[in-house]
Coordinates of C-alpha atoms in Angstrom, one line a residue:
M961 CA 5.6 59.0 60.3
A962 CA 2.5 59.8 58.2
Y963 CA 2.6 63.0 56.3
P964 CA -0.4 64.9 54.9
N965 CA -0.6 64.9 51.2
L966 CA -1.4 67.9 49.1
D967 CA -4.0 67.5 46.4
A968 CA -3.5 70.7 44.5
P969 CA -1.3 73.8 44.2
Y970 CA -2.3 76.9 46.1
G971 CA -0.1 79.8 44.8
L972 CA 2.8 81.5 46.6
V973 CA 2.7 81.9 50.3
P974 CA 5.1 84.3 52.1
V975 CA 6.7 82.5 55.1
G976 CA 9.8 84.6 56.0
L977 CA 12.6 86.8 54.9
I978 CA 16.2 86.1 53.9
G979 CA 18.5 86.0 56.9
G980 CA 16.0 84.3 59.2
R981 CA 13.9 87.4 59.6
H982 CA 10.2 87.1 60.4
Y983 CA 7.5 88.0 57.8
A984 CA 5.0 90.1 59.7
G985 CA 2.3 90.3 57.1
A986 CA 3.2 93.6 55.5
T987 CA 1.8 94.6 52.1
R988 CA 1.7 97.7 50.0
Q989 CA -1.4 99.0 48.2
M990 CA -1.1 99.3 44.4
K991 CA -3.6 100.4 41.9
I992 CA -5.3 98.1 39.3
A993 CA -6.8 99.9 36.3
S994 CA -10.5 100.1 36.0
N995 CA -12.0 97.4 33.8
Y996 CA -8.7 95.4 33.7
G997 CA -9.9 92.1 32.3
T998 CA -7.6 89.4 33.8
A999 CA -8.5 87.7 37.1
I1000 CA -5.8 87.6 39.8
G1001 CA -5.9 85.1 42.6
K1002 CA -4.4 85.3 46.1
G1003 CA -0.9 84.0 45.7
D1004 CA -0.5 85.0 42.0
L1005 CA 2.5 87.2 40.9
V1006 CA 1.9 90.8 39.7
K1007 CA 4.0 93.2 37.6
R1008 CA 4.1 96.9 37.0
V1009 CA 2.9 98.1 33.6
N1010 CA 3.5 101.4 31.7
D1011 CA 0.6 103.4 33.1
G1012 CA 1.8 102.7 36.7
T1013 CA -0.9 100.2 37.5
I1014 CA -0.3 96.5 38.1
E1015 CA -1.4 93.4 36.2
R1016 CA -1.2 89.7 36.7
D1017 CA 2.3 88.4 35.9
G1018 CA 1.9 85.2 33.9
S1019 CA 5.6 84.5 33.6
T1020 CA 6.7 80.8 33.4
T1021 CA 10.4 80.5 32.4
A1022 CA 11.6 84.0 33.0
F1023 CA 10.2 87.2 34.6
P1024 CA 9.7 90.2 32.3
A1025 CA 12.7 92.4 31.6
T1026 CA 11.6 94.8 34.3
G1027 CA 11.2 92.0 36.9
T1028 CA 8.2 90.8 38.8
L1029 CA 6.8 93.1 41.5
G1030 CA 5.4 90.8 44.1
V1031 CA 2.6 88.5 45.3
F1032 CA -1.0 89.5 45.2
M1033 CA -2.8 89.0 48.6
G1034 CA -6.3 90.4 47.8
C1035 CA -7.9 93.7 46.8
S1036 CA -10.6 96.2 47.6
F1037 CA -12.9 98.2 45.3
T1038 CA -16.2 100.0 45.3
D1039 CA -18.6 97.4 43.8
P1040 CA -20.2 99.0 40.7
N1041 CA -23.5 97.1 41.4
T1042 CA -24.0 97.8 45.1
G1043 CA -21.9 101.0 45.6
Q1044 CA -20.3 99.3 48.7
L1045 CA -16.6 99.1 49.4
T1046 CA -15.7 95.4 48.9
F1047 CA -12.8 93.3 50.0
R1048 CA -11.9 90.1 48.0
N1049 CA -9.2 87.4 48.0
Q1050 CA -9.3 87.6 44.3
Y1051 CA -9.6 90.3 41.7
P1052 CA -12.3 88.8 39.5
G1053 CA -11.5 90.8 36.4
S1054 CA -13.4 93.5 34.4
I1055 CA -14.4 95.5 37.5
V1056 CA -15.3 99.0 36.5
A1057 CA -14.2 101.2 39.5
S1058 CA -11.8 104.0 40.0
D1059 CA -10.5 102.8 43.4
I1060 CA -9.3 99.2 42.8
S1061 CA -6.5 98.7 45.2
A1062 CA -4.4 95.5 45.4
F1063 CA -2.6 94.4 48.5
V1064 CA 0.9 93.2 47.4
V1065 CA 3.8 91.6 49.2
D1066 CA 6.6 93.5 47.4
D1067 CA 9.6 92.8 49.6
P1068 CA 12.4 91.5 47.3
D1069 CA 13.8 89.5 50.2
I1070 CA 10.7 87.5 50.7
I1071 CA 10.8 83.7 51.1
L1072 CA 7.8 82.0 49.4
K1073 CA 6.4 78.5 49.9
A1074 CA 4.8 76.7 46.9
A1075 CA 3.6 73.3 45.8
I1076 CA 5.4 71.3 43.1
C1077 CA 3.6 70.1 40.0
S1078 CA 4.7 68.3 36.8
S1079 CA 2.2 70.1 34.6
G1080 CA -1.1 72.0 35.2
T1081 CA -2.3 71.1 38.7
T1082 CA -0.8 67.5 38.7
M1083 CA 1.1 67.2 42.0
A1084 CA 4.8 66.1 41.9
T1085 CA 7.8 65.9 44.2
L1086 CA 11.4 66.8 44.4
G1087 CA 14.3 65.5 46.4
R1088 CA 16.6 67.5 48.7
T1089 CA 19.1 67.7 45.9
A1090 CA 16.9 70.3 44.2
I1091 CA 18.0 72.9 46.8
G1092 CA 20.2 75.5 45.1
N1093 CA 18.7 74.9 41.6
K1094 CA 16.5 77.3 39.6
A1095 CA 12.9 76.6 38.8
S1096 CA 10.2 77.7 36.3
I1097 CA 6.6 78.4 37.1
I1098 CA 3.4 76.7 36.1
S1099 CA 1.0 79.6 35.8
N1100 CA -2.4 78.1 36.3
T1101 CA -5.5 80.3 36.4
L1102 CA -7.0 80.8 39.9
N1103 CA -9.6 78.8 41.8
T1104 CA -12.6 81.0 41.4
T1105 CA -14.4 79.3 44.3
N1106 CA -12.0 80.4 47.0
G1107 CA -10.1 83.1 45.2
R1108 CA -6.7 81.4 45.6
S1109 CA -4.0 81.1 43.0
K1110 CA -3.1 77.7 41.5
L1111 CA 0.4 78.8 40.6
A1112 CA 3.0 76.0 41.2
I1113 CA 6.7 75.3 40.9
N1114 CA 7.7 73.1 38.0
N1115 CA 9.5 69.9 39.1
S1116 CA 11.9 70.1 36.1
V1117 CA 14.6 72.1 37.9
A1118 CA 17.9 73.3 36.3
T1119 CA 20.9 75.6 36.8
T1120 CA 19.7 78.0 34.0
S1121 CA 20.4 81.5 35.3
T1122 CA 17.4 83.1 33.8
L1123 CA 14.8 80.9 35.5
P1124 CA 12.6 83.0 37.8
F1125 CA 13.0 81.3 41.2
Q1126 CA 15.8 79.7 43.2
I1127 CA 15.0 76.8 45.5
I1128 CA 16.5 77.4 49.0
D1129 CA 14.8 74.5 50.9
V1130 CA 12.2 71.7 50.9
V1131 CA 9.3 71.5 53.3
D1132 CA 9.5 68.5 55.5
S1133 CA 5.9 68.6 56.8
T1134 CA 4.4 67.5 53.5
A1135 CA 7.1 65.0 52.4
T1136 CA 5.8 61.8 50.9
G1137 CA 8.9 59.8 51.8
S1138 CA 12.4 60.0 53.1
D1139 CA 13.5 62.2 50.1
T1140 CA 10.3 63.2 48.3
F1141 CA 8.9 66.6 49.0
Q1142 CA 5.7 68.2 47.7
E1143 CA 6.6 71.8 48.6
V1144 CA 9.7 74.0 48.4
L1145 CA 10.8 77.4 49.6
V1146 CA 11.9 79.8 46.9
I1147 CA 13.4 83.3 46.5
Y1148 CA 13.5 85.6 43.4
S1149 CA 16.4 84.8 41.1
T1150 CA 19.1 87.5 40.5
H1151 CA 18.7 89.6 37.4
T1152 CA 20.8 88.3 34.4
D1153 CA 22.1 90.3 31.4
N1154 CA 21.1 88.5 28.3
G1155 CA 24.1 89.9 26.4
S1156 CA 22.3 92.9 25.0
N1157 CA 22.0 94.8 28.3
V1158 CA 18.5 93.6 28.7
F1159 CA 18.1 92.3 32.2
I1160 CA 15.7 89.4 32.9
G1161 CA 14.7 87.6 36.0
G1162 CA 14.7 88.9 39.5
H1163 CA 12.6 91.5 41.4
A1164 CA 11.5 94.8 39.9
Y1165 CA 13.1 96.8 42.7
R1166 CA 16.5 95.2 42.0
N1167 CA 16.5 95.8 38.3
P1168 CA 19.7 97.7 37.6
V1169 CA 18.0 99.8 34.9
G1170 CA 15.0 100.6 37.0
L1171 CA 11.4 99.4 37.0

């Protein structure tokens, strides 16, 4: 059987919920601060910051102590040049507007599909034995042409408890051989105490000391 090959990572894509439940496309609207300078692509991770707004979460080997908040799916804002309400796949950065609203998949039970890379945007594969292991993130900057994230899962998996994602399955439809897979399904790792009661990893809503 011939399989399609992926040529680049595409960020995180929600595909379901733990327990076999269907993901119906639900998002929550969250505020981005006016003039926030970092671009965010569809499929990037976001985190809560001290002023209550959200920013891009560029985590790679561990989420921040407060956890990650979810996956960015687009935004709306009043364009400062045209005065028109604008909807975008990406937040381009440095938008001066008081009504920047991000659409975020914030369900802590979400299952996410992602491509596997060895570094940057270089595609790689994993075998089925990767299931159950933890994985780090390759946090590439977005594709500004289509607004999509280029975030990927690193192919160097391990059992390290603090790594941000756990692999729960491989994706058969883009396999390149009998046991080489270009995509995996992942869930957020469980929070881990680093020994000083500072919790790392996991989802913000499940942080035992709060957001």
